[in-house]
């Protein structure tokens, strides 16, 4: 039976129930770890589920930081150093990744606390997660405050990417299923991805076709 939930119903929900409910509405999201380090070289790692693609040229990517009702070491480090990494969460590191959400003291590295390994790429200040199947180094472009709820939208430009060469298809598509990248729904439900198919470029006068995984003339006019 279909249930209709009005705004007044949301307002009257128990706070924890409302948080879980609203966080589930956006569906499956990517699970990523943001790696940062302070000027004092104190490494930090935090899981986020809000990473979004913003553009390919220049290669921009963004994510949301929650309001500063608590210390936000990740954002502070990004503001200090201007760089960070984004690391896919794979099936083998889900529990360790989820644990990074705990409120550790500033001097405690989530890498050490969760058993994940910090690594560096060609002198890039921010650490990436060695166990992650896909990592990228990002340079801060801007931080936009969303005044309505106090969150911040962090926008960065990708500087480098590190992943398994075999996952990159001929047309540039990355086969995330081979990397065992996971998705998250709500705040704490993790899912493995199962691909249905790839579809041809949508045109008003041409029927859609399934295309090979490797890609084939996907963007032909």
JSON list of C-alpha atoms in Angstrom, two decimals:
[
{"chain": "A", "resi": 1, "resn": "UNK", "atom": "CA", "xyz": [0.00, 0.00, 0.00]},
{"chain": "A", "resi": 2, "resn": "UNK", "atom": "CA", "xyz": [1.36, 3.41, -1.00]},
{"chain": "A", "resi": 3, "resn": "UNK", "atom": "CA", "xyz": [2.09, 5.76, 1.89]},
{"chain": "A", "resi": 4, "resn": "UNK", "atom": "CA", "xyz": [1.96, 9.54, 1.49]},
{"chain": "A", "resi": 5, "resn": "UNK", "atom": "CA", "xyz": [4.31, 11.48, 3.77]},
{"chain": "A", "resi": 6, "resn": "UNK", "atom": "CA", "xyz": [3.80, 15.22, 3.98]},
{"chain": "A", "resi": 7, "resn": "UNK", "atom": "CA", "xyz": [6.28, 17.85, 5.17]},
{"chain": "A", "resi": 8, "resn": "UNK", "atom": "CA", "xyz": [4.41, 18.07, 8.47]},
{"chain": "A", "resi": 9, "resn": "UNK", "atom": "CA", "xyz": [4.89, 14.32, 8.94]},
{"chain": "A", "resi": 10, "resn": "UNK", "atom": "CA", "xyz": [8.63, 14.75, 8.44]},
{"chain": "A", "resi": 11, "resn": "UNK", "atom": "CA", "xyz": [8.72, 17.52, 11.03]},
{"chain": "A", "resi": 12, "resn": "UNK", "atom": "CA", "xyz": [6.98, 15.28, 13.56]},
{"chain": "A", "resi": 13, "resn": "UNK", "atom": "CA", "xyz": [9.25, 12.27, 13.05]},
{"chain": "A", "resi": 14, "resn": "UNK", "atom": "CA", "xyz": [11.72, 11.22, 15.71]},
{"chain": "A", "resi": 15, "resn": "UNK", "atom": "CA", "xyz": [15.01, 12.89, 14.80]},
{"chain": "A", "resi": 16, "resn": "UNK", "atom": "CA", "xyz": [17.00, 9.69, 14.18]},
{"chain": "A", "resi": 17, "resn": "UNK", "atom": "CA", "xyz": [14.19, 8.15, 12.13]},
{"chain": "A", "resi": 18, "resn": "UNK", "atom": "CA", "xyz": [13.93, 11.33, 10.03]},
{"chain": "A", "resi": 19, "resn": "UNK", "atom": "CA", "xyz": [17.69, 11.41, 9.42]},
{"chain": "A", "resi": 20, "resn": "UNK", "atom": "CA", "xyz": [17.68, 7.78, 8.24]},
{"chain": "A", "resi": 21, "resn": "UNK", "atom": "CA", "xyz": [14.59, 8.32, 6.10]},
{"chain": "A", "resi": 22, "resn": "UNK", "atom": "CA", "xyz": [15.77, 11.49, 4.36]},
{"chain": "A", "resi": 23, "resn": "UNK", "atom": "CA", "xyz": [19.25, 10.09, 3.76]},
{"chain": "A", "resi": 24, "resn": "UNK", "atom": "CA", "xyz": [17.68, 7.14, 1.93]},
{"chain": "A", "resi": 25, "resn": "UNK", "atom": "CA", "xyz": [15.61, 9.24, -0.48]},
{"chain": "A", "resi": 26, "resn": "UNK", "atom": "CA", "xyz": [18.40, 10.05, -2.92]},
{"chain": "A", "resi": 27, "resn": "UNK", "atom": "CA", "xyz": [18.92, 6.35, -3.68]},
{"chain": "A", "resi": 28, "resn": "UNK", "atom": "CA", "xyz": [22.23, 4.60, -4.23]},
{"chain": "A", "resi": 29, "resn": "UNK", "atom": "CA", "xyz": [25.27, 6.85, -3.81]},
{"chain": "A", "resi": 30, "resn": "UNK", "atom": "CA", "xyz": [28.99, 6.42, -4.28]},
{"chain": "A", "resi": 31, "resn": "UNK", "atom": "CA", "xyz": [31.07, 5.55, -1.23]},
{"chain": "A", "resi": 32, "resn": "UNK", "atom": "CA", "xyz": [34.38, 7.41, -1.08]},
{"chain": "A", "resi": 33, "resn": "UNK", "atom": "CA", "xyz": [37.12, 8.17, 1.41]},
{"chain": "A", "resi": 34, "resn": "UNK", "atom": "CA", "xyz": [38.53, 11.71, 1.51]},
{"chain": "A", "resi": 35, "resn": "UNK", "atom": "CA", "xyz": [42.22, 11.69, 2.42]},
{"chain": "A", "resi": 36, "resn": "UNK", "atom": "CA", "xyz": [43.83, 14.85, 3.79]},
{"chain": "A", "resi": 37, "resn": "UNK", "atom": "CA", "xyz": [46.81, 15.95, 5.84]},
{"chain": "A", "resi": 38, "resn": "UNK", "atom": "CA", "xyz": [47.39, 19.08, 7.91]},
{"chain": "A", "resi": 39, "resn": "UNK", "atom": "CA", "xyz": [50.37, 21.40, 7.59]},
{"chain": "A", "resi": 40, "resn": "UNK", "atom": "CA", "xyz": [51.80, 19.44, 10.52]},
{"chain": "A", "resi": 41, "resn": "UNK", "atom": "CA", "xyz": [51.47, 16.24, 8.47]},
{"chain": "A", "resi": 42, "resn": "UNK", "atom": "CA", "xyz": [48.63, 14.86, 10.60]},
{"chain": "A", "resi": 43, "resn": "UNK", "atom": "CA", "xyz": [46.78, 12.49, 8.27]},
{"chain": "A", "resi": 44, "resn": "UNK", "atom": "CA", "xyz": [42.99, 12.30, 8.24]},
{"chain": "A", "resi": 45, "resn": "UNK", "atom": "CA", "xyz": [40.51, 10.05, 6.48]},
{"chain": "A", "resi": 46, "resn": "UNK", "atom": "CA", "xyz": [36.73, 10.45, 6.27]},
{"chain": "A", "resi": 47, "resn": "UNK", "atom": "CA", "xyz": [33.99, 8.58, 4.44]},
{"chain": "A", "resi": 48, "resn": "UNK", "atom": "CA", "xyz": [31.52, 10.58, 2.34]},
{"chain": "A", "resi": 49, "resn": "UNK", "atom": "CA", "xyz": [28.58, 9.60, 0.12]},
{"chain": "A", "resi": 50, "resn": "UNK", "atom": "CA", "xyz": [28.10, 12.88, -1.72]},
{"chain": "A", "resi": 51, "resn": "UNK", "atom": "CA", "xyz": [30.83, 12.93, -4.38]},
{"chain": "A", "resi": 52, "resn": "UNK", "atom": "CA", "xyz": [29.50, 14.18, -7.73]},
{"chain": "A", "resi": 53, "resn": "UNK", "atom": "CA", "xyz": [30.91, 14.79, -11.21]},
{"chain": "A", "resi": 54, "resn": "UNK", "atom": "CA", "xyz": [30.86, 18.49, -12.15]},
{"chain": "A", "resi": 55, "resn": "UNK", "atom": "CA", "xyz": [32.63, 18.63, -15.50]},
{"chain": "A", "resi": 56, "resn": "UNK", "atom": "CA", "xyz": [35.16, 16.89, -17.75]},
{"chain": "A", "resi": 57, "resn": "UNK", "atom": "CA", "xyz": [37.14, 19.85, -19.11]},
{"chain": "A", "resi": 58, "resn": "UNK", "atom": "CA", "xyz": [38.45, 20.99, -16.71]},
{"chain": "A", "resi": 59, "resn": "UNK", "atom": "CA", "xyz": [37.95, 17.78, -14.71]},
{"chain": "A", "resi": 60, "resn": "UNK", "atom": "CA", "xyz": [35.93, 19.00, -11.73]},
{"chain": "A", "resi": 61, "resn": "UNK", "atom": "CA", "xyz": [34.48, 16.97, -8.89]},
{"chain": "A", "resi": 62, "resn": "UNK", "atom": "CA", "xyz": [32.60, 18.00, -5.75]},
{"chain": "A", "resi": 63, "resn": "UNK", "atom": "CA", "xyz": [31.31, 16.75, -2.43]},
{"chain": "A", "resi": 64, "resn": "UNK", "atom": "CA", "xyz": [29.29, 18.04, 0.52]},
{"chain": "A", "resi": 65, "resn": "UNK", "atom": "CA", "xyz": [30.65, 18.63, 4.02]},
{"chain": "A", "resi": 66, "resn": "UNK", "atom": "CA", "xyz": [28.16, 18.64, 6.89]},
{"chain": "A", "resi": 67, "resn": "UNK", "atom": "CA", "xyz": [27.66, 21.67, 9.18]},
{"chain": "A", "resi": 68, "resn": "UNK", "atom": "CA", "xyz": [30.41, 22.54, 11.67]},
{"chain": "A", "resi": 69, "resn": "UNK", "atom": "CA", "xyz": [28.50, 21.60, 14.81]},
{"chain": "A", "resi": 70, "resn": "UNK", "atom": "CA", "xyz": [31.50, 19.30, 15.41]},
{"chain": "A", "resi": 71, "resn": "UNK", "atom": "CA", "xyz": [35.17, 19.67, 14.45]},
{"chain": "A", "resi": 72, "resn": "UNK", "atom": "CA", "xyz": [35.68, 19.08, 10.75]},
{"chain": "A", "resi": 73, "resn": "UNK", "atom": "CA", "xyz": [39.29, 17.99, 10.35]},
{"chain": "A", "resi": 74, "resn": "UNK", "atom": "CA", "xyz": [38.83, 17.13, 6.68]},
{"chain": "A", "resi": 75, "resn": "UNK", "atom": "CA", "xyz": [37.62, 20.59, 5.71]},
{"chain": "A", "resi": 76, "resn": "UNK", "atom": "CA", "xyz": [40.21, 22.30, 7.90]},
{"chain": "A", "resi": 77, "resn": "UNK", "atom": "CA", "xyz": [43.01, 20.35, 6.22]},
{"chain": "A", "resi": 78, "resn": "UNK", "atom": "CA", "xyz": [41.68, 21.14, 2.75]},
{"chain": "A", "resi": 79, "resn": "UNK", "atom": "CA", "xyz": [41.49, 24.82, 3.58]},
{"chain": "A", "resi": 80, "resn": "UNK", "atom": "CA", "xyz": [45.05, 24.74, 4.98]},
{"chain": "A", "resi": 81, "resn": "UNK", "atom": "CA", "xyz": [46.76, 22.82, 2.19]},
{"chain": "A", "resi": 82, "resn": "UNK", "atom": "CA", "xyz": [44.48, 23.13, -0.85]},
{"chain": "A", "resi": 83, "resn": "UNK", "atom": "CA", "xyz": [44.70, 19.44, -1.76]},
{"chain": "A", "resi": 84, "resn": "UNK", "atom": "CA", "xyz": [43.00, 16.14, -0.93]},
{"chain": "A", "resi": 85, "resn": "UNK", "atom": "CA", "xyz": [42.39, 12.69, -2.35]},
{"chain": "A", "resi": 86, "resn": "UNK", "atom": "CA", "xyz": [39.18, 10.87, -3.20]},
{"chain": "A", "resi": 87, "resn": "UNK", "atom": "CA", "xyz": [39.34, 7.08, -2.89]},
{"chain": "A", "resi": 88, "resn": "UNK", "atom": "CA", "xyz": [36.73, 4.52, -3.94]},
{"chain": "A", "resi": 89, "resn": "UNK", "atom": "CA", "xyz": [35.54, 2.15, -1.24]},
{"chain": "A", "resi": 90, "resn": "UNK", "atom": "CA", "xyz": [35.74, -1.47, -2.37]},
{"chain": "A", "resi": 91, "resn": "UNK", "atom": "CA", "xyz": [34.13, -4.55, -0.86]},
{"chain": "A", "resi": 92, "resn": "UNK", "atom": "CA", "xyz": [37.34, -5.52, 0.93]},
{"chain": "A", "resi": 93, "resn": "UNK", "atom": "CA", "xyz": [37.59, -2.29, 2.95]},
{"chain": "A", "resi": 94, "resn": "UNK", "atom": "CA", "xyz": [33.93, -1.42, 3.66]},
{"chain": "A", "resi": 95, "resn": "UNK", "atom": "CA", "xyz": [34.05, -1.91, 7.44]},
{"chain": "A", "resi": 96, "resn": "UNK", "atom": "CA", "xyz": [37.30, 0.01, 7.83]},
{"chain": "A", "resi": 97, "resn": "UNK", "atom": "CA", "xyz": [35.93, 2.81, 5.64]},
{"chain": "A", "resi": 98, "resn": "UNK", "atom": "CA", "xyz": [32.70, 3.03, 7.65]},
{"chain": "A", "resi": 99, "resn": "UNK", "atom": "CA", "xyz": [34.68, 3.24, 10.90]},
{"chain": "A", "resi": 100, "resn": "UNK", "atom": "CA", "xyz": [36.33, 6.47, 9.72]},
{"chain": "A", "resi": 101, "resn": "UNK", "atom": "CA", "xyz": [33.01, 8.20, 10.47]},
{"chain": "A", "resi": 102, "resn": "UNK", "atom": "CA", "xyz": [33.80, 7.90, 14.20]},
{"chain": "A", "resi": 103, "resn": "UNK", "atom": "CA", "xyz": [34.75, 11.17, 15.91]},
{"chain": "A", "resi": 104, "resn": "UNK", "atom": "CA", "xyz": [38.43, 10.62, 16.53]},
{"chain": "A", "resi": 105, "resn": "UNK", "atom": "CA", "xyz": [40.59, 13.25, 18.19]},
{"chain": "A", "resi": 106, "resn": "UNK", "atom": "CA", "xyz": [42.54, 15.53, 15.87]},
{"chain": "A", "resi": 107, "resn": "UNK", "atom": "CA", "xyz": [45.82, 13.81, 16.75]},
{"chain": "A", "resi": 108, "resn": "UNK", "atom": "CA", "xyz": [44.46, 10.33, 15.90]},
{"chain": "A", "resi": 109, "resn": "UNK", "atom": "CA", "xyz": [44.90, 9.23, 12.30]},
{"chain": "A", "resi": 110, "resn": "UNK", "atom": "CA", "xyz": [41.90, 7.32, 10.95]},
{"chain": "A", "resi": 111, "resn": "UNK", "atom": "CA", "xyz": [44.35, 5.39, 8.77]},
{"chain": "A", "resi": 112, "resn": "UNK", "atom": "CA", "xyz": [46.04, 3.99, 11.85]},
{"chain": "A", "resi": 113, "resn": "UNK", "atom": "CA", "xyz": [42.79, 3.55, 13.78]},
{"chain": "A", "resi": 114, "resn": "UNK", "atom": "CA", "xyz": [41.13, 1.51, 11.01]},
{"chain": "A", "resi": 115, "resn": "UNK", "atom": "CA", "xyz": [44.11, -0.39, 9.62]},
{"chain": "A", "resi": 116, "resn": "UNK", "atom": "CA", "xyz": [44.10, 1.36, 6.25]},
{"chain": "A", "resi": 117, "resn": "UNK", "atom": "CA", "xyz": [47.41, 2.39, 4.69]},
{"chain": "A", "resi": 118, "resn": "UNK", "atom": "CA", "xyz": [48.31, 5.98, 3.76]},
{"chain": "A", "resi": 119, "resn": "UNK", "atom": "CA", "xyz": [50.42, 6.35, 0.62]},
{"chain": "A", "resi": 120, "resn": "UNK", "atom": "CA", "xyz": [51.76, 9.29, -1.37]},
{"chain": "A", "resi": 121, "resn": "UNK", "atom": "CA", "xyz": [51.90, 10.03, -5.10]},
{"chain": "A", "resi": 122, "resn": "UNK", "atom": "CA", "xyz": [54.88, 11.99, -6.45]},
{"chain": "A", "resi": 123, "resn": "UNK", "atom": "CA", "xyz": [55.11, 14.36, -3.48]},
{"chain": "A", "resi": 124, "resn": "UNK", "atom": "CA", "xyz": [51.39, 15.19, -3.41]},
{"chain": "A", "resi": 125, "resn": "UNK", "atom": "CA", "xyz": [50.75, 16.41, 0.15]},
{"chain": "A", "resi": 126, "resn": "UNK", "atom": "CA", "xyz": [47.47, 14.55, 0.78]},
{"chain": "A", "resi": 127, "resn": "UNK", "atom": "CA", "xyz": [47.62, 10.77, 1.34]},
{"chain": "A", "resi": 128, "resn": "UNK", "atom": "CA", "xyz": [45.65, 8.31, -0.72]},
{"chain": "A", "resi": 129, "resn": "UNK", "atom": "CA", "xyz": [44.35, 4.93, 0.49]},
{"chain": "A", "resi": 130, "resn": "UNK", "atom": "CA", "xyz": [46.69, 2.19, -0.69]},
{"chain": "A", "resi": 131, "resn": "UNK", "atom": "CA", "xyz": [43.92, -0.44, -0.48]},
{"chain": "A", "resi": 132, "resn": "UNK", "atom": "CA", "xyz": [41.50, 1.57, -2.62]},
{"chain": "A", "resi": 133, "resn": "UNK", "atom": "CA", "xyz": [40.97, 0.33, -6.20]},
{"chain": "A", "resi": 134, "resn": "UNK", "atom": "CA", "xyz": [40.72, 3.87, -7.56]},
{"chain": "A", "resi": 135, "resn": "UNK", "atom": "CA", "xyz": [42.25, 7.02, -6.09]},
{"chain": "A", "resi": 136, "resn": "UNK", "atom": "CA", "xyz": [42.55, 10.56, -7.38]},
{"chain": "A", "resi": 137, "resn": "UNK", "atom": "CA", "xyz": [44.45, 13.61, -6.25]},
{"chain": "A", "resi": 138, "resn": "UNK", "atom": "CA", "xyz": [42.38, 16.79, -6.20]},
{"chain": "A", "resi": 139, "resn": "UNK", "atom": "CA", "xyz": [43.31, 20.47, -5.95]},
{"chain": "A", "resi": 140, "resn": "UNK", "atom": "CA", "xyz": [40.81, 22.77, -4.24]},
{"chain": "A", "resi": 141, "resn": "UNK", "atom": "CA", "xyz": [39.01, 25.23, -6.53]},
{"chain": "A", "resi": 142, "resn": "UNK", "atom": "CA", "xyz": [36.41, 26.71, -4.21]},
{"chain": "A", "resi": 143, "resn": "UNK", "atom": "CA", "xyz": [34.26, 26.07, -1.16]},
{"chain": "A", "resi": 144, "resn": "UNK", "atom": "CA", "xyz": [30.68, 27.29, -1.40]},
{"chain": "A", "resi": 145, "resn": "UNK", "atom": "CA", "xyz": [28.64, 27.63, 1.76]},
{"chain": "A", "resi": 146, "resn": "UNK", "atom": "CA", "xyz": [25.01, 26.54, 1.48]},
{"chain": "A", "resi": 147, "resn": "UNK", "atom": "CA", "xyz": [23.42, 28.98, 3.89]},
{"chain": "A", "resi": 148, "resn": "UNK", "atom": "CA", "xyz": [20.07, 27.19, 4.11]},
{"chain": "A", "resi": 149, "resn": "UNK", "atom": "CA", "xyz": [21.52, 24.33, 6.17]},
{"chain": "A", "resi": 150, "resn": "UNK", "atom": "CA", "xyz": [25.12, 25.31, 6.91]},
{"chain": "A", "resi": 151, "resn": "UNK", "atom": "CA", "xyz": [26.77, 22.67, 4.73]},
{"chain": "A", "resi": 152, "resn": "UNK", "atom": "CA", "xyz": [29.71, 23.37, 2.42]},
{"chain": "A", "resi": 153, "resn": "UNK", "atom": "CA", "xyz": [30.11, 22.27, -1.19]},
{"chain": "A", "resi": 154, "resn": "UNK", "atom": "CA", "xyz": [33.78, 21.53, -1.85]},
{"chain": "A", "resi": 155, "resn": "UNK", "atom": "CA", "xyz": [34.79, 21.79, -5.53]},
{"chain": "A", "resi": 156, "resn": "UNK", "atom": "CA", "xyz": [38.13, 20.55, -6.79]},
{"chain": "A", "resi": 157, "resn": "UNK", "atom": "CA", "xyz": [40.05, 19.89, -9.99]},
{"chain": "A", "resi": 158, "resn": "UNK", "atom": "CA", "xyz": [41.46, 16.39, -10.52]},
{"chain": "A", "resi": 159, "resn": "UNK", "atom": "CA", "xyz": [45.27, 16.35, -10.73]},
{"chain": "A", "resi": 160, "resn": "UNK", "atom": "CA", "xyz": [45.94, 12.64, -11.10]},
{"chain": "A", "resi": 161, "resn": "UNK", "atom": "CA", "xyz": [44.18, 9.26, -11.09]},
{"chain": "A", "resi": 162, "resn": "UNK", "atom": "CA", "xyz": [45.50, 5.86, -10.06]},
{"chain": "A", "resi": 163, "resn": "UNK", "atom": "CA", "xyz": [43.63, 2.64, -10.85]},
{"chain": "A", "resi": 164, "resn": "UNK", "atom": "CA", "xyz": [43.92, -0.77, -12.50]},
{"chain": "A", "resi": 165, "resn": "UNK", "atom": "CA", "xyz": [44.68, -0.25, -16.18]},
{"chain": "A", "resi": 166, "resn": "UNK", "atom": "CA", "xyz": [42.49, -3.21, -17.13]},
{"chain": "A", "resi": 167, "resn": "UNK", "atom": "CA", "xyz": [39.40, -1.48, -15.73]},
{"chain": "A", "resi": 168, "resn": "UNK", "atom": "CA", "xyz": [39.74, 1.37, -18.27]},
{"chain": "A", "resi": 169, "resn": "UNK", "atom": "CA", "xyz": [37.86, 0.49, -21.46]},
{"chain": "A", "resi": 170, "resn": "UNK", "atom": "CA", "xyz": [38.78, 1.56, -24.99]},
{"chain": "A", "resi": 171, "resn": "UNK", "atom": "CA", "xyz": [36.39, 4.53, -24.97]},
{"chain": "A", "resi": 172, "resn": "UNK", "atom": "CA", "xyz": [37.51, 5.73, -21.51]},
{"chain": "A", "resi": 173, "resn": "UNK", "atom": "CA", "xyz": [34.65, 4.15, -19.55]},
{"chain": "A", "resi": 174, "resn": "UNK", "atom": "CA", "xyz": [35.81, 2.74, -16.20]},
{"chain": "A", "resi": 175, "resn": "UNK", "atom": "CA", "xyz": [34.33, -0.65, -15.35]},
{"chain": "A", "resi": 176, "resn": "UNK", "atom": "CA", "xyz": [33.68, -0.17, -11.64]},
{"chain": "A", "resi": 177, "resn": "UNK", "atom": "CA", "xyz": [32.37, -3.71, -11.22]},
{"chain": "A", "resi": 178, "resn": "UNK", "atom": "CA", "xyz": [35.84, -5.13, -11.88]},
{"chain": "A", "resi": 179, "resn": "UNK", "atom": "CA", "xyz": [37.17, -2.83, -9.16]},
{"chain": "A", "resi": 180, "resn": "UNK", "atom": "CA", "xyz": [34.46, -4.05, -6.74]},
{"chain": "A", "resi": 181, "resn": "UNK", "atom": "CA", "xyz": [33.54, -0.45, -5.94]},
{"chain": "A", "resi": 182, "resn": "UNK", "atom": "CA", "xyz": [30.55, -0.37, -3.59]},
{"chain": "A", "resi": 183, "resn": "UNK", "atom": "CA", "xyz": [27.52, 1.90, -3.33]},
{"chain": "A", "resi": 184, "resn": "UNK", "atom": "CA", "xyz": [25.81, 3.14, -0.18]},
{"chain": "A", "resi": 185, "resn": "UNK", "atom": "CA", "xyz": [22.18, 3.88, 0.60]},
{"chain": "A", "resi": 186, "resn": "UNK", "atom": "CA", "xyz": [21.07, 5.81, 3.63]},
{"chain": "A", "resi": 187, "resn": "UNK", "atom": "CA", "xyz": [23.82, 6.20, 6.19]},
{"chain": "A", "resi": 188, "resn": "UNK", "atom": "CA", "xyz": [24.94, 2.64, 6.74]},
{"chain": "A", "resi": 189, "resn": "UNK", "atom": "CA", "xyz": [23.75, 0.20, 4.05]},
{"chain": "A", "resi": 190, "resn": "UNK", "atom": "CA", "xyz": [26.40, -0.92, 1.58]},
{"chain": "A", "resi": 191, "resn": "UNK", "atom": "CA", "xyz": [25.76, -2.62, -1.77]},
{"chain": "A", "resi": 192, "resn": "UNK", "atom": "CA", "xyz": [27.76, -4.37, -4.45]},
{"chain": "A", "resi": 193, "resn": "UNK", "atom": "CA", "xyz": [27.05, -3.17, -7.99]},
{"chain": "A", "resi": 194, "resn": "UNK", "atom": "CA", "xyz": [25.71, -5.42, -10.74]},
{"chain": "A", "resi": 195, "resn": "UNK", "atom": "CA", "xyz": [25.72, -3.88, -14.22]},
{"chain": "A", "resi": 196, "resn": "UNK", "atom": "CA", "xyz": [22.59, -4.20, -16.37]},
{"chain": "A", "resi": 197, "resn": "UNK", "atom": "CA", "xyz": [23.98, -2.84, -19.64]},
{"chain": "A", "resi": 198, "resn": "UNK", "atom": "CA", "xyz": [25.51, 0.16, -21.36]},
{"chain": "A", "resi": 199, "resn": "UNK", "atom": "CA", "xyz": [23.28, 2.12, -23.73]},
{"chain": "A", "resi": 200, "resn": "UNK", "atom": "CA", "xyz": [24.06, 4.09, -26.89]},
{"chain": "A", "resi": 201, "resn": "UNK", "atom": "CA", "xyz": [24.05, 7.89, -27.01]},
{"chain": "A", "resi": 202, "resn": "UNK", "atom": "CA", "xyz": [20.43, 9.10, -26.86]},
{"chain": "A", "resi": 203, "resn": "UNK", "atom": "CA", "xyz": [19.13, 10.81, -30.02]},
{"chain": "A", "resi": 204, "resn": "UNK", "atom": "CA", "xyz": [15.55, 11.82, -30.86]},
{"chain": "A", "resi": 205, "resn": "UNK", "atom": "CA", "xyz": [15.52, 9.96, -34.19]},
{"chain": "A", "resi": 206, "resn": "UNK", "atom": "CA", "xyz": [17.38, 6.78, -33.30]},
{"chain": "A", "resi": 207, "resn": "UNK", "atom": "CA", "xyz": [16.42, 3.80, -31.15]},
{"chain": "A", "resi": 208, "resn": "UNK", "atom": "CA", "xyz": [18.64, 3.01, -28.18]},
{"chain": "A", "resi": 209, "resn": "UNK", "atom": "CA", "xyz": [21.00, 0.08, -28.55]},
{"chain": "A", "resi": 210, "resn": "UNK", "atom": "CA", "xyz": [22.97, -1.90, -26.02]},
{"chain": "A", "resi": 211, "resn": "UNK", "atom": "CA", "xyz": [26.67, -1.39, -26.58]},
{"chain": "A", "resi": 212, "resn": "UNK", "atom": "CA", "xyz": [29.64, -3.58, -25.67]},
{"chain": "A", "resi": 213, "resn": "UNK", "atom": "CA", "xyz": [31.31, -2.98, -22.33]},
{"chain": "A", "resi": 214, "resn": "UNK", "atom": "CA", "xyz": [34.42, -1.72, -24.08]},
{"chain": "A", "resi": 215, "resn": "UNK", "atom": "CA", "xyz": [32.35, 0.89, -25.95]},
{"chain": "A", "resi": 216, "resn": "UNK", "atom": "CA", "xyz": [31.73, 1.25, -29.67]},
{"chain": "A", "resi": 217, "resn": "UNK", "atom": "CA", "xyz": [31.09, 4.57, -31.44]},
{"chain": "A", "resi": 218, "resn": "UNK", "atom": "CA", "xyz": [29.10, 5.69, -28.42]},
{"chain": "A", "resi": 219, "resn": "UNK", "atom": "CA", "xyz": [29.19, 9.36, -29.33]},
{"chain": "A", "resi": 220, "resn": "UNK", "atom": "CA", "xyz": [29.01, 9.17, -33.11]},
{"chain": "A", "resi": 221, "resn": "UNK", "atom": "CA", "xyz": [26.76, 11.83, -34.68]}
]
